[in-house]
Amino acid sequence: MKEHIRGQAYVVGDSIDTDQIIPAIHLVYSMTVPEERQFYGRYALSGLPEASQGLPHGSTPFTPGDAFKSPYSFIIAGGNFGCGSSREHAPFALQEAGAEVVIAESYARIFYRNAVDGGFVIPFETRVRLIDEIKTGDVLSLTTGTGILKNETSGTEYLLEPLGDIAEILKCGNVFEYARQAGMMTQR
Amino acid sequence: MAQTITEKILAQHARRESVRPGENIWIDVDILMTHDVCGPPTIDIFKREFGENAAVWNKDKLVILPDHYIFTEDPHAMRNIEILRKFAREQDLPHYFDVGTSRYKGVCHIALAEEGFNRPGDVLFGTDSHTCTSGAFGLFSTGVGNTDAALIMGTGKIWVKVPETMRFVFEGDLPPYLMAKDLILSVIGDIGFEGGTYKALEFDGKAVFDLSMEERMTLTNMAIEAGGKNGIIAPDEKTFDYVKARTDHGFVPVYGDPGARYYHERVYDVSKMEPVVAKPHRPDNLANVSEVEGTKLDRAYIGSCTGGKIEDFMAAAAVLEGQEVRVDTFVVPASTEVTQALRTRTMNGKTIWQVFLDAGCKMGHASCGACLGGPVDTFGRTHGTEVVISTTNRNFPGRMGSKQSAVYLASPLTVAASAIHGVITDPREVLV
Ligand code: SF4
């Protein structure tokens, strides 16, 4: 897990489900073949209705045009982020697009687990409704160890919720390394 | 310490006396299920972590059921099936249910029940969020992603956080115009679609035990639509009869202790409940049918693991018999066993299949169909601004294909009644 992360924010609303994160029609691409997996970056968050693409103004796709990478490192969301299906393609697509962190008021549990166990993106929780305070394009910097988030554009600082138990898995990189350390999987 | 059924099953599988909600524990898994969308990436991760030639932890405990993108020309979707086929051959898997053979089953959650993989007291994981369906048989079952599934595939173990249990007690006699779908939509509407996040949702009470196994599966199926980790119903004689008719495999039923602690409890009198729908675009956007009656429809859809079981079609057929649908109505059996039943069971001298055909319905092949949109050539998929009433479980934007389409979720009775009138209709108006 990186100690410092700095980049632009992409702000979405409440209850963004996995079909909005990666529409089911795209799930046929291989997640390992490089020429195919990059499409997960292209179509990440492409299921958002136009008006909710990058708040507060909307109409700002997460990955612009024909690009495979998104300019945004942070996704700022309301409650119940990642609800819906169990598709691991969802946190994977966000990572593939270049996102590193999601900061939401709450998560659907399978998305949360997938993000952590696969080591795709770091899911931070916030008590403050950041989607009312941060705008798409604001420059943020985060210290992962302390959970201190700074909005460099507005100058405001926030303290995110502690990562708790999942910090151990995130430090290991993914659940396999964690399982090895817990003695649940033989060392390679 | 008094424990709920969920806590007890988890404790046993962690080889402990007891567990407390909030604890992280490692547990042994009895059955792992995967399908054509999440199977191939799971296999990739399994090979990456355990080696190209590694064997799965236990062949008899791995069940692979292609069901999502089956009847399509999409080359990538077809490749996924090839990957499963090759893996099943390599690993010599006894429980691979291949497409294009007589072994093909259809929607995984229904097939798990039909093939006897849902056994009371067990722990079952699947790479699909509706894996919670299996909990109708008194087992702990939940959905996971590919990474967690790959870890199970290699080790037979996984970590879980013990959930707190919420209990929903349904008392009274279920009126003929209500189905399990109305009950679970009401629960989701009441607690909100994140009201059950990280929680076990236990269903209890006379009205639940009066339900058939198929209807119980509708309750546990949609636990995930309230964010729940698992849905569960204690096993009874009906459970045992169903399971024993399907498998010789032994099982040890588990029951909650008297005095177990529930995080939340809610009691319903089903005799006073109403037919309901979830309005677009959230499964907790609850309304009584009477509040949305007359809403104009373009399409009706009867299918999926929620509303594509034999009893769902029997209920719909009872309404459609001798009638004609006014909107495009798509019928997609959840499994080949359901298709078989539709072709053999009769109503007023006609097969159920014929009842649907005569009413003007379009009949599909057993699979997930348009429940999750799927490739563009998927049967029943929306492509425009269609307003749909459906027996499926999700209505987020774009779930059935087009982002512009709008989906109402309802029981098979309500969907059939609405199909006849072309507008949302209370089933009481057509049931005699
Ligand atoms: S029928 Fe629908 S909800 Fe059920 S497994 Fe298939 S896609 Fe998922």
Coordinates of C-alpha atoms and ligand atoms in Angstrom, one line a residue, chain B residues 67-68 107-109 128 130 304-305 368 371-372 393 399, ligand 1:
Chain B
D67 CA -25.6 -20.0 -17.3
H68 CA -25.1 -16.3 -17.9
V107 CA -29.2 -20.6 -13.7
C108 CA -26.7 -21.7 -11.2
H109 CA -28.7 -21.0 -8.0
D128 CA -22.3 -14.6 -7.8
H130 CA -27.3 -14.2 -5.5
S304 CA -34.4 -15.5 -13.5
C305 CA -33.3 -17.2 -10.3
C368 CA -30.1 -15.9 -17.1
C371 CA -32.0 -10.5 -16.3
L372 CA -28.6 -8.8 -16.5
N393 CA -34.4 -9.0 -8.7
R399 CA -29.5 -3.8 -15.6
Ligands
SF4_1 S1 -30.8 -15.0 -13.2 FE1 -30.2 -12.9 -13.0 S2 -29.8 -12.7 -10.8 FE2 -30.0 -14.9 -11.2 S3 -27.9 -15.5 -11.5 FE3 -28.6 -15.0 -13.5 S4 -28.1 -12.9 -13.8 FE4 -27.9 -13.3 -11.7

